[in-house]
């Protein structure tokens, strides 16, 4: 589980061309949601808060901004995890779009409160790319979880 978080942080930190930067998937949020749904007793709001603080430090953003967003994301994932497990991949991707969209909306709102931020909806593009990649992320992490026999 820790290795998947480190890999997600690495993917999130990789430089992308300017054209692709606006659609950068929310790798850390995807991994966090997967583990919160797969192992809700092990990955909770505390893990999300810690991961968000690590993101704040790595990105040099307002301390607590990503922590709050990730904690809300995992809280909502915990509220939906039993239903999310039962949905087919397309419905799961739609729920992931909504969850990550809310995460990004909260981050955008905080940015607007603390300074000038663009007044466009382009900040939701990563939610769409993350939802598109959700089936692949789910498959890979589920395979890893079964391979290493993580309880859940």
PDB file of C-alpha atoms in Angstrom:
ATOM      1  CA  UNK A   1       0.000   0.000   0.000  1.00  0.00           C
ATOM      2  CA  UNK A   2       2.799   2.418   0.883  1.00  0.00           C
ATOM      3  CA  UNK A   3       4.564   1.620  -2.390  1.00  0.00           C
ATOM      4  CA  UNK A   4       1.420   2.514  -4.344  1.00  0.00           C
ATOM      5  CA  UNK A   5       1.247   5.887  -2.573  1.00  0.00           C
ATOM      6  CA  UNK A   6       4.915   6.564  -3.326  1.00  0.00           C
ATOM      7  CA  UNK A   7       4.396   5.584  -6.964  1.00  0.00           C
ATOM      8  CA  UNK A   8       1.352   7.886  -7.180  1.00  0.00           C
ATOM      9  CA  UNK A   9       3.389  10.759  -5.710  1.00  0.00           C
ATOM     10  CA  UNK A  10       6.091  10.073  -8.275  1.00  0.00           C
ATOM     11  CA  UNK A  11       3.551  10.091 -11.135  1.00  0.00           C
ATOM     12  CA  UNK A  12       1.997  13.296  -9.799  1.00  0.00           C
ATOM     13  CA  UNK A  13       5.433  14.961  -9.648  1.00  0.00           C
ATOM     14  CA  UNK A  14       6.544  14.047 -13.171  1.00  0.00           C
ATOM     15  CA  UNK A  15       6.796  17.054 -15.478  1.00  0.00           C
ATOM     16  CA  UNK A  16       4.342  17.083 -18.380  1.00  0.00           C
ATOM     17  CA  UNK A  17       4.253  19.184 -21.528  1.00  0.00           C
ATOM     18  CA  UNK A  18       2.247  22.393 -21.129  1.00  0.00           C
ATOM     19  CA  UNK A  19      -0.546  21.012 -23.321  1.00  0.00           C
ATOM     20  CA  UNK A  20      -1.064  17.991 -21.062  1.00  0.00           C
ATOM     21  CA  UNK A  21      -0.526  19.766 -17.742  1.00  0.00           C
ATOM     22  CA  UNK A  22      -4.140  20.959 -17.506  1.00  0.00           C
ATOM     23  CA  UNK A  23      -5.394  17.367 -17.689  1.00  0.00           C
ATOM     24  CA  UNK A  24      -2.938  15.811 -15.224  1.00  0.00           C
ATOM     25  CA  UNK A  25      -4.764  12.951 -13.487  1.00  0.00           C
ATOM     26  CA  UNK A  26      -5.133  13.095  -9.733  1.00  0.00           C
ATOM     27  CA  UNK A  27      -2.983  10.008  -9.134  1.00  0.00           C
ATOM     28  CA  UNK A  28      -2.754  10.414  -5.373  1.00  0.00           C
ATOM     29  CA  UNK A  29      -6.507  10.858  -5.025  1.00  0.00           C
ATOM     30  CA  UNK A  30      -7.166   7.785  -7.176  1.00  0.00           C
ATOM     31  CA  UNK A  31      -4.857   5.606  -5.077  1.00  0.00           C
ATOM     32  CA  UNK A  32      -6.296   7.034  -1.871  1.00  0.00           C
ATOM     33  CA  UNK A  33      -9.875   6.334  -2.959  1.00  0.00           C
ATOM     34  CA  UNK A  34      -8.977   2.801  -4.038  1.00  0.00           C
ATOM     35  CA  UNK A  35      -7.421   1.921  -0.686  1.00  0.00           C
ATOM     36  CA  UNK A  36     -10.206   3.685   1.235  1.00  0.00           C
ATOM     37  CA  UNK A  37     -12.770   1.539  -0.604  1.00  0.00           C
ATOM     38  CA  UNK A  38     -10.741  -1.689  -0.581  1.00  0.00           C
ATOM     39  CA  UNK A  39      -9.513  -1.469   3.020  1.00  0.00           C
ATOM     40  CA  UNK A  40     -11.754   1.035   4.826  1.00  0.00           C
ATOM     41  CA  UNK A  41     -10.553  -0.132   8.244  1.00  0.00           C
ATOM     42  CA  UNK A  42      -6.913   0.670   7.386  1.00  0.00           C
ATOM     43  CA  UNK A  43      -7.171   3.791   5.224  1.00  0.00           C
ATOM     44  CA  UNK A  44      -9.237   6.494   6.822  1.00  0.00           C
ATOM     45  CA  UNK A  45      -9.417  10.217   7.222  1.00  0.00           C
ATOM     46  CA  UNK A  46      -6.148  10.261   9.213  1.00  0.00           C
ATOM     47  CA  UNK A  47      -4.208   8.649   6.362  1.00  0.00           C
ATOM     48  CA  UNK A  48      -5.881  11.056   3.936  1.00  0.00           C
ATOM     49  CA  UNK A  49      -4.986  14.038   6.126  1.00  0.00           C
ATOM     50  CA  UNK A  50      -1.345  12.894   6.355  1.00  0.00           C
ATOM     51  CA  UNK A  51      -1.168  12.323   2.607  1.00  0.00           C
ATOM     52  CA  UNK A  52      -2.660  15.757   1.988  1.00  0.00           C
ATOM     53  CA  UNK A  53      -0.119  17.404   4.301  1.00  0.00           C
ATOM     54  CA  UNK A  54       2.658  15.621   2.415  1.00  0.00           C
ATOM     55  CA  UNK A  55       1.191  16.976  -0.836  1.00  0.00           C
ATOM     56  CA  UNK A  56       1.058  20.481   0.656  1.00  0.00           C
ATOM     57  CA  UNK A  57       4.742  20.280   1.555  1.00  0.00           C
ATOM     58  CA  UNK A  58       5.753  18.814  -1.817  1.00  0.00           C
ATOM     59  CA  UNK A  59       3.755  21.374  -3.804  1.00  0.00           C
ATOM     60  CA  UNK A  60       4.582  24.311  -1.567  1.00  0.00           C
ATOM     61  CA  UNK A  61       0.905  25.180  -1.229  1.00  0.00           C
ATOM     62  CA  UNK A  62      -1.039  26.558   1.700  1.00  0.00           C
ATOM     63  CA  UNK A  63      -0.495  24.098   4.567  1.00  0.00           C
ATOM     64  CA  UNK A  64      -3.682  22.109   5.128  1.00  0.00           C
ATOM     65  CA  UNK A  65      -5.312  22.849   1.774  1.00  0.00           C
ATOM     66  CA  UNK A  66      -4.733  19.432   0.228  1.00  0.00           C
ATOM     67  CA  UNK A  67      -5.072  17.781   3.635  1.00  0.00           C
ATOM     68  CA  UNK A  68      -8.613  19.103   3.995  1.00  0.00           C
ATOM     69  CA  UNK A  69      -9.518  18.118   0.437  1.00  0.00           C
ATOM     70  CA  UNK A  70      -8.112  14.587   0.805  1.00  0.00           C
ATOM     71  CA  UNK A  71      -9.831  14.112   4.166  1.00  0.00           C
ATOM     72  CA  UNK A  72     -13.165  15.107   2.617  1.00  0.00           C
ATOM     73  CA  UNK A  73     -12.503  12.797  -0.339  1.00  0.00           C
ATOM     74  CA  UNK A  74     -11.875   9.786   1.903  1.00  0.00           C
ATOM     75  CA  UNK A  75     -14.809  10.661   4.154  1.00  0.00           C
ATOM     76  CA  UNK A  76     -17.120  10.606   1.135  1.00  0.00           C
ATOM     77  CA  UNK A  77     -15.479   7.427  -0.195  1.00  0.00           C
ATOM     78  CA  UNK A  78     -16.112   5.752   3.165  1.00  0.00           C
ATOM     79  CA  UNK A  79     -19.745   6.800   3.027  1.00  0.00           C
ATOM     80  CA  UNK A  80     -20.084   5.227  -0.443  1.00  0.00           C
ATOM     81  CA  UNK A  81     -17.656   2.304  -0.296  1.00  0.00           C
ATOM     82  CA  UNK A  82     -20.226  -0.504  -0.043  1.00  0.00           C
ATOM     83  CA  UNK A  83     -22.165   0.827  -3.019  1.00  0.00           C
ATOM     84  CA  UNK A  84     -19.015   1.635  -4.970  1.00  0.00           C
ATOM     85  CA  UNK A  85     -17.813  -1.949  -4.650  1.00  0.00           C
ATOM     86  CA  UNK A  86     -21.029  -3.223  -6.229  1.00  0.00           C
ATOM     87  CA  UNK A  87     -21.084  -0.865  -9.221  1.00  0.00           C
ATOM     88  CA  UNK A  88     -19.691  -1.850 -12.616  1.00  0.00           C
ATOM     89  CA  UNK A  89     -16.582  -0.008 -13.828  1.00  0.00           C
ATOM     90  CA  UNK A  90     -18.472   2.666 -15.786  1.00  0.00           C
ATOM     91  CA  UNK A  91     -20.606   3.662 -12.802  1.00  0.00           C
ATOM     92  CA  UNK A  92     -17.541   3.595 -10.556  1.00  0.00           C
ATOM     93  CA  UNK A  93     -15.791   5.958 -12.962  1.00  0.00           C
ATOM     94  CA  UNK A  94     -18.769   8.334 -12.808  1.00  0.00           C
ATOM     95  CA  UNK A  95     -18.675   8.331  -8.986  1.00  0.00           C
ATOM     96  CA  UNK A  96     -14.903   8.889  -9.111  1.00  0.00           C
ATOM     97  CA  UNK A  97     -15.506  11.869 -11.410  1.00  0.00           C
ATOM     98  CA  UNK A  98     -17.917  13.336  -8.852  1.00  0.00           C
ATOM     99  CA  UNK A  99     -15.651  12.651  -5.852  1.00  0.00           C
ATOM    100  CA  UNK A 100     -12.513  14.061  -7.449  1.00  0.00           C
ATOM    101  CA  UNK A 101     -14.543  16.915  -8.917  1.00  0.00           C
ATOM    102  CA  UNK A 102     -15.672  17.845  -5.397  1.00  0.00           C
ATOM    103  CA  UNK A 103     -12.065  17.564  -4.231  1.00  0.00           C
ATOM    104  CA  UNK A 104     -10.910  19.915  -6.990  1.00  0.00           C
ATOM    105  CA  UNK A 105     -13.830  22.267  -6.375  1.00  0.00           C
ATOM    106  CA  UNK A 106     -12.822  22.585  -2.721  1.00  0.00           C
ATOM    107  CA  UNK A 107      -9.204  23.249  -3.711  1.00  0.00           C
ATOM    108  CA  UNK A 108     -10.343  25.867  -6.245  1.00  0.00           C
ATOM    109  CA  UNK A 109     -12.581  27.501  -3.651  1.00  0.00           C
ATOM    110  CA  UNK A 110      -9.677  27.718  -1.182  1.00  0.00           C
ATOM    111  CA  UNK A 111      -7.480  29.202  -3.922  1.00  0.00           C
ATOM    112  CA  UNK A 112     -10.178  31.797  -4.640  1.00  0.00           C
ATOM    113  CA  UNK A 113     -10.354  32.708  -0.949  1.00  0.00           C
ATOM    114  CA  UNK A 114      -6.602  33.115  -0.590  1.00  0.00           C
ATOM    115  CA  UNK A 115      -5.851  34.970  -3.804  1.00  0.00           C
ATOM    116  CA  UNK A 116      -6.678  35.439  -7.436  1.00  0.00           C
ATOM    117  CA  UNK A 117      -7.700  32.278  -9.275  1.00  0.00           C
ATOM    118  CA  UNK A 118      -9.029  31.776 -12.789  1.00  0.00           C
ATOM    119  CA  UNK A 119     -12.801  32.003 -13.165  1.00  0.00           C
ATOM    120  CA  UNK A 120     -13.073  29.049 -15.527  1.00  0.00           C
ATOM    121  CA  UNK A 121     -14.175  25.464 -15.093  1.00  0.00           C
ATOM    122  CA  UNK A 122     -10.893  24.128 -16.496  1.00  0.00           C
ATOM    123  CA  UNK A 123      -9.889  22.996 -13.030  1.00  0.00           C
ATOM    124  CA  UNK A 124     -12.303  20.048 -13.483  1.00  0.00           C
ATOM    125  CA  UNK A 125     -10.381  18.541 -16.431  1.00  0.00           C
ATOM    126  CA  UNK A 126      -8.246  16.363 -14.089  1.00  0.00           C
ATOM    127  CA  UNK A 127     -11.456  14.883 -12.669  1.00  0.00           C
ATOM    128  CA  UNK A 128     -12.406  13.697 -16.154  1.00  0.00           C
ATOM    129  CA  UNK A 129      -8.977  12.221 -16.888  1.00  0.00           C
ATOM    130  CA  UNK A 130      -8.928  10.563 -13.467  1.00  0.00           C
ATOM    131  CA  UNK A 131     -12.354   9.033 -14.062  1.00  0.00           C
ATOM    132  CA  UNK A 132     -11.186   7.816 -17.460  1.00  0.00           C
ATOM    133  CA  UNK A 133      -8.144   6.140 -15.854  1.00  0.00           C
ATOM    134  CA  UNK A 134     -10.059   4.717 -12.866  1.00  0.00           C
ATOM    135  CA  UNK A 135     -10.738   1.243 -14.376  1.00  0.00           C
ATOM    136  CA  UNK A 136      -7.014   0.763 -15.117  1.00  0.00           C
ATOM    137  CA  UNK A 137      -5.950   2.036 -11.678  1.00  0.00           C
ATOM    138  CA  UNK A 138      -8.537  -0.188 -10.022  1.00  0.00           C
ATOM    139  CA  UNK A 139      -7.389  -3.242 -11.992  1.00  0.00           C
ATOM    140  CA  UNK A 140      -3.693  -2.688 -11.242  1.00  0.00           C
ATOM    141  CA  UNK A 141      -4.171  -1.992  -7.524  1.00  0.00           C
ATOM    142  CA  UNK A 142      -6.657  -4.852  -7.144  1.00  0.00           C
ATOM    143  CA  UNK A 143      -4.148  -7.217  -8.768  1.00  0.00           C
ATOM    144  CA  UNK A 144      -1.375  -5.952  -6.484  1.00  0.00           C
ATOM    145  CA  UNK A 145      -3.615  -6.327  -3.442  1.00  0.00           C
ATOM    146  CA  UNK A 146      -4.473  -9.931  -4.350  1.00  0.00           C
ATOM    147  CA  UNK A 147      -0.850 -10.731  -5.192  1.00  0.00           C
ATOM    148  CA  UNK A 148       0.384  -9.569  -1.795  1.00  0.00           C
ATOM    149  CA  UNK A 149      -2.723 -10.851  -0.007  1.00  0.00           C
ATOM    150  CA  UNK A 150      -3.655  -7.576   1.662  1.00  0.00           C
ATOM    151  CA  UNK A 151      -6.650  -8.163   3.906  1.00  0.00           C
ATOM    152  CA  UNK A 152      -9.935  -6.684   2.872  1.00  0.00           C
TER     153      UNK A 152
END
